[in-house]
mmCIF file of the C-alpha atoms, coordinates in Angstrom:
data_MODEL
# 
_entry.id   MODEL 
# 
loop_
_atom_site.group_PDB 
_atom_site.id 
_atom_site.type_symbol 
_atom_site.label_atom_id 
_atom_site.label_alt_id 
_atom_site.label_comp_id 
_atom_site.label_asym_id 
_atom_site.label_entity_id 
_atom_site.label_seq_id 
_atom_site.pdbx_PDB_ins_code 
_atom_site.Cartn_x 
_atom_site.Cartn_y 
_atom_site.Cartn_z 
_atom_site.occupancy 
_atom_site.B_iso_or_equiv 
_atom_site.pdbx_formal_charge 
_atom_site.auth_seq_id 
_atom_site.auth_comp_id 
_atom_site.auth_asym_id 
_atom_site.auth_atom_id 
_atom_site.pdbx_PDB_model_num 
ATOM 1   C CA . MET A 1 1   ? -14.927 -14.255 6.525   1.00 0.00 ? 1   MET A CA 1 
ATOM 2   C CA . GLU A 1 2   ? -12.145 -11.938 5.438   1.00 0.00 ? 2   GLU A CA 1 
ATOM 3   C CA . LEU A 1 3   ? -9.902  -12.762 2.486   1.00 0.00 ? 3   LEU A CA 1 
ATOM 4   C CA . LYS A 1 4   ? -6.351  -12.093 3.669   1.00 0.00 ? 4   LYS A CA 1 
ATOM 5   C CA . HIS A 1 5   ? -4.397  -13.434 0.681   1.00 0.00 ? 5   HIS A CA 1 
ATOM 6   C CA . VAL A 1 6   ? -4.407  -15.940 -2.182  1.00 0.00 ? 6   VAL A CA 1 
ATOM 7   C CA . ILE A 1 7   ? -1.688  -18.562 -2.676  1.00 0.00 ? 7   ILE A CA 1 
ATOM 8   C CA . PRO A 1 8   ? -1.036  -18.661 -6.444  1.00 0.00 ? 8   PRO A CA 1 
ATOM 9   C CA . ASN A 1 9   ? -0.073  -21.727 -8.434  1.00 0.00 ? 9   ASN A CA 1 
ATOM 10  C CA . MET A 1 10  ? 3.273   -20.185 -9.399  1.00 0.00 ? 10  MET A CA 1 
ATOM 11  C CA . GLU A 1 11  ? 3.908   -22.359 -12.456 1.00 0.00 ? 11  GLU A CA 1 
ATOM 12  C CA . LYS A 1 12  ? 0.473   -21.779 -14.008 1.00 0.00 ? 12  LYS A CA 1 
ATOM 13  C CA . THR A 1 13  ? 0.147   -18.129 -12.992 1.00 0.00 ? 13  THR A CA 1 
ATOM 14  C CA . PHE A 1 14  ? 3.649   -16.810 -13.722 1.00 0.00 ? 14  PHE A CA 1 
ATOM 15  C CA . GLY A 1 15  ? 5.586   -19.614 -15.453 1.00 0.00 ? 15  GLY A CA 1 
ATOM 16  C CA . ASN A 1 16  ? 9.325   -18.928 -15.433 1.00 0.00 ? 16  ASN A CA 1 
ATOM 17  C CA . LEU A 1 17  ? 10.418  -15.794 -13.596 1.00 0.00 ? 17  LEU A CA 1 
ATOM 18  C CA . GLU A 1 18  ? 13.533  -13.781 -14.435 1.00 0.00 ? 18  GLU A CA 1 
ATOM 19  C CA . TYR A 1 19  ? 15.116  -10.953 -12.460 1.00 0.00 ? 19  TYR A CA 1 
ATOM 20  C CA . ALA A 1 20  ? 14.467  -7.559  -14.079 1.00 0.00 ? 20  ALA A CA 1 
ATOM 21  C CA . GLY A 1 21  ? 15.923  -5.184  -11.489 1.00 0.00 ? 21  GLY A CA 1 
ATOM 22  C CA . GLU A 1 22  ? 15.402  -3.481  -8.163  1.00 0.00 ? 22  GLU A CA 1 
ATOM 23  C CA . GLY A 1 23  ? 12.246  -1.596  -7.315  1.00 0.00 ? 23  GLY A CA 1 
ATOM 24  C CA . LYS A 1 24  ? 11.513  0.569   -4.305  1.00 0.00 ? 24  LYS A CA 1 
ATOM 25  C CA . VAL A 1 25  ? 12.797  0.414   -0.748  1.00 0.00 ? 25  VAL A CA 1 
ATOM 26  C CA . GLU A 1 26  ? 10.210  1.099   1.959   1.00 0.00 ? 26  GLU A CA 1 
ATOM 27  C CA . GLN A 1 27  ? 11.803  2.790   4.954   1.00 0.00 ? 27  GLN A CA 1 
ATOM 28  C CA . ARG A 1 28  ? 10.504  4.319   8.170   1.00 0.00 ? 28  ARG A CA 1 
ATOM 29  C CA . ARG A 1 29  ? 12.128  6.232   10.980  1.00 0.00 ? 29  ARG A CA 1 
ATOM 30  C CA . ILE A 1 30  ? 12.132  4.096   14.138  1.00 0.00 ? 30  ILE A CA 1 
ATOM 31  C CA . ASN A 1 31  ? 13.744  5.498   17.303  1.00 0.00 ? 31  ASN A CA 1 
ATOM 32  C CA . GLY A 1 32  ? 15.416  8.235   15.271  1.00 0.00 ? 32  GLY A CA 1 
ATOM 33  C CA . ARG A 1 33  ? 17.023  5.853   12.740  1.00 0.00 ? 33  ARG A CA 1 
ATOM 34  C CA . MET A 1 34  ? 15.901  5.044   9.214   1.00 0.00 ? 34  MET A CA 1 
ATOM 35  C CA . THR A 1 35  ? 14.973  1.353   9.100   1.00 0.00 ? 35  THR A CA 1 
ATOM 36  C CA . THR A 1 36  ? 14.219  -0.698  5.994   1.00 0.00 ? 36  THR A CA 1 
ATOM 37  C CA . LEU A 1 37  ? 10.830  -2.419  6.195   1.00 0.00 ? 37  LEU A CA 1 
ATOM 38  C CA . ALA A 1 38  ? 10.600  -4.039  2.749   1.00 0.00 ? 38  ALA A CA 1 
ATOM 39  C CA . ARG A 1 39  ? 12.136  -4.060  -0.723  1.00 0.00 ? 39  ARG A CA 1 
ATOM 40  C CA . SER A 1 40  ? 10.452  -4.577  -4.072  1.00 0.00 ? 40  SER A CA 1 
ATOM 41  C CA . TYR A 1 41  ? 11.944  -6.199  -7.147  1.00 0.00 ? 41  TYR A CA 1 
ATOM 42  C CA . ASN A 1 42  ? 10.789  -6.361  -10.755 1.00 0.00 ? 42  ASN A CA 1 
ATOM 43  C CA . LEU A 1 43  ? 10.510  -9.710  -12.510 1.00 0.00 ? 43  LEU A CA 1 
ATOM 44  C CA . TYR A 1 44  ? 9.802   -10.889 -16.050 1.00 0.00 ? 44  TYR A CA 1 
ATOM 45  C CA . SER A 1 45  ? 7.236   -13.649 -16.539 1.00 0.00 ? 45  SER A CA 1 
ATOM 46  C CA . ASP A 1 46  ? 6.899   -15.794 -19.658 1.00 0.00 ? 46  ASP A CA 1 
ATOM 47  C CA . ILE A 1 47  ? 3.120   -16.073 -19.013 1.00 0.00 ? 47  ILE A CA 1 
ATOM 48  C CA . GLN A 1 48  ? 2.217   -12.585 -17.683 1.00 0.00 ? 48  GLN A CA 1 
ATOM 49  C CA . ARG A 1 49  ? 3.784   -10.681 -20.576 1.00 0.00 ? 49  ARG A CA 1 
ATOM 50  C CA . ALA A 1 50  ? 1.781   -7.425  -20.492 1.00 0.00 ? 50  ALA A CA 1 
ATOM 51  C CA . ASP A 1 51  ? 3.616   -5.934  -17.494 1.00 0.00 ? 51  ASP A CA 1 
ATOM 52  C CA . ASP A 1 52  ? 6.591   -6.683  -15.293 1.00 0.00 ? 52  ASP A CA 1 
ATOM 53  C CA . ILE A 1 53  ? 5.784   -8.507  -12.072 1.00 0.00 ? 53  ILE A CA 1 
ATOM 54  C CA . GLU A 1 54  ? 6.601   -6.605  -8.882  1.00 0.00 ? 54  GLU A CA 1 
ATOM 55  C CA . VAL A 1 55  ? 7.284   -8.678  -5.769  1.00 0.00 ? 55  VAL A CA 1 
ATOM 56  C CA . ILE A 1 56  ? 7.671   -7.276  -2.259  1.00 0.00 ? 56  ILE A CA 1 
ATOM 57  C CA . LEU A 1 57  ? 10.091  -8.995  0.123   1.00 0.00 ? 57  LEU A CA 1 
ATOM 58  C CA . PRO A 1 58  ? 10.307  -8.302  3.860   1.00 0.00 ? 58  PRO A CA 1 
ATOM 59  C CA . GLN A 1 59  ? 13.424  -6.768  5.403   1.00 0.00 ? 59  GLN A CA 1 
ATOM 60  C CA . GLU A 1 60  ? 14.324  -10.158 6.899   1.00 0.00 ? 60  GLU A CA 1 
ATOM 61  C CA . ALA A 1 61  ? 14.998  -11.504 3.373   1.00 0.00 ? 61  ALA A CA 1 
ATOM 62  C CA . GLY A 1 62  ? 17.834  -8.994  2.976   1.00 0.00 ? 62  GLY A CA 1 
ATOM 63  C CA . GLU A 1 63  ? 18.949  -7.226  -0.163  1.00 0.00 ? 63  GLU A CA 1 
ATOM 64  C CA . LYS A 1 64  ? 19.047  -9.424  -3.280  1.00 0.00 ? 64  LYS A CA 1 
ATOM 65  C CA . PHE A 1 65  ? 21.695  -9.390  -5.992  1.00 0.00 ? 65  PHE A CA 1 
ATOM 66  C CA . PHE A 1 66  ? 21.020  -11.255 -9.233  1.00 0.00 ? 66  PHE A CA 1 
ATOM 67  C CA . GLU A 1 67  ? 22.225  -10.913 -12.804 1.00 0.00 ? 67  GLU A CA 1 
ATOM 68  C CA . HIS A 1 68  ? 19.775  -9.282  -15.219 1.00 0.00 ? 68  HIS A CA 1 
ATOM 69  C CA . GLU A 1 69  ? 17.393  -11.953 -16.641 1.00 0.00 ? 69  GLU A CA 1 
ATOM 70  C CA . GLU A 1 70  ? 18.694  -14.602 -14.221 1.00 0.00 ? 70  GLU A CA 1 
ATOM 71  C CA . LYS A 1 71  ? 16.000  -17.178 -13.402 1.00 0.00 ? 71  LYS A CA 1 
ATOM 72  C CA . VAL A 1 72  ? 14.588  -16.834 -9.892  1.00 0.00 ? 72  VAL A CA 1 
ATOM 73  C CA . LYS A 1 73  ? 12.048  -18.586 -7.703  1.00 0.00 ? 73  LYS A CA 1 
ATOM 74  C CA . LEU A 1 74  ? 9.820   -17.077 -5.012  1.00 0.00 ? 74  LEU A CA 1 
ATOM 75  C CA . VAL A 1 75  ? 9.483   -18.677 -1.574  1.00 0.00 ? 75  VAL A CA 1 
ATOM 76  C CA . ASN A 1 76  ? 5.983   -18.739 -0.007  1.00 0.00 ? 76  ASN A CA 1 
ATOM 77  C CA . ALA A 1 77  ? 4.434   -16.341 -2.516  1.00 0.00 ? 77  ALA A CA 1 
ATOM 78  C CA . LYS A 1 78  ? 1.004   -14.872 -1.819  1.00 0.00 ? 78  LYS A CA 1 
ATOM 79  C CA . ILE A 1 79  ? -1.183  -12.238 -3.476  1.00 0.00 ? 79  ILE A CA 1 
ATOM 80  C CA . THR A 1 80  ? -3.136  -9.554  -1.642  1.00 0.00 ? 80  THR A CA 1 
ATOM 81  C CA . ALA A 1 81  ? -5.687  -7.136  -3.084  1.00 0.00 ? 81  ALA A CA 1 
ATOM 82  C CA . GLU A 1 82  ? -6.002  -3.438  -2.398  1.00 0.00 ? 82  GLU A CA 1 
ATOM 83  C CA . GLY A 1 83  ? -9.039  -1.459  -3.498  1.00 0.00 ? 83  GLY A CA 1 
ATOM 84  C CA . TYR A 1 84  ? -9.072  2.182   -4.552  1.00 0.00 ? 84  TYR A CA 1 
ATOM 85  C CA . LYS A 1 85  ? -11.309 4.538   -6.465  1.00 0.00 ? 85  LYS A CA 1 
ATOM 86  C CA . ILE A 1 86  ? -10.846 7.164   -9.109  1.00 0.00 ? 86  ILE A CA 1 
ATOM 87  C CA . GLY A 1 87  ? -13.886 9.369   -9.441  1.00 0.00 ? 87  GLY A CA 1 
ATOM 88  C CA . ASP A 1 88  ? -16.941 7.116   -9.320  1.00 0.00 ? 88  ASP A CA 1 
ATOM 89  C CA . ARG A 1 89  ? -15.099 3.951   -10.406 1.00 0.00 ? 89  ARG A CA 1 
ATOM 90  C CA . GLY A 1 90  ? -13.565 1.261   -8.218  1.00 0.00 ? 90  GLY A CA 1 
ATOM 91  C CA . PHE A 1 91  ? -10.353 -0.575  -9.045  1.00 0.00 ? 91  PHE A CA 1 
ATOM 92  C CA . THR A 1 92  ? -8.263  -3.361  -7.557  1.00 0.00 ? 92  THR A CA 1 
ATOM 93  C CA . LYS A 1 93  ? -4.479  -3.492  -7.313  1.00 0.00 ? 93  LYS A CA 1 
ATOM 94  C CA . TYR A 1 94  ? -3.009  -6.963  -6.828  1.00 0.00 ? 94  TYR A CA 1 
ATOM 95  C CA . ILE A 1 95  ? 0.191   -7.097  -4.775  1.00 0.00 ? 95  ILE A CA 1 
ATOM 96  C CA . LEU A 1 96  ? 2.594   -10.057 -4.829  1.00 0.00 ? 96  LEU A CA 1 
ATOM 97  C CA . HIS A 1 97  ? 4.476   -10.754 -1.585  1.00 0.00 ? 97  HIS A CA 1 
ATOM 98  C CA . ALA A 1 98  ? 7.036   -13.487 -0.886  1.00 0.00 ? 98  ALA A CA 1 
ATOM 99  C CA . ASP A 1 99  ? 9.168   -14.510 2.068   1.00 0.00 ? 99  ASP A CA 1 
ATOM 100 C CA . ASP A 1 100 ? 12.299  -14.750 -0.092  1.00 0.00 ? 100 ASP A CA 1 
ATOM 101 C CA . MET A 1 101 ? 13.616  -14.896 -3.662  1.00 0.00 ? 101 MET A CA 1 
ATOM 102 C CA . VAL A 1 102 ? 16.283  -17.435 -4.654  1.00 0.00 ? 102 VAL A CA 1 
ATOM 103 C CA . LYS A 1 103 ? 18.021  -18.633 -7.829  1.00 0.00 ? 103 LYS A CA 1 
ATOM 104 C CA . ALA A 1 104 ? 15.924  -21.137 -9.764  1.00 0.00 ? 104 ALA A CA 1 
# 
């Protein structure tokens, strides 16, 4: 059985989320035109304080505009894991995806 993603308990895992700014835009050339595939955004969490939270939204969600530190909520959030190695050591990167991000 393959683990595709984990559905987090948003309240317990991240608590309150606040908008911290735009991240990266993933684009690819399709039929000669640059097309946006996904956008990432940075969020502050009152539980996960060590680092900002990065969420990836699909192109269908559109570009998001929020005030800095405005409270937001993620729609259908899920976490995937990606493995990689450096030298002889293995590491895991956890990636947060959501269908949309709205005002809380």
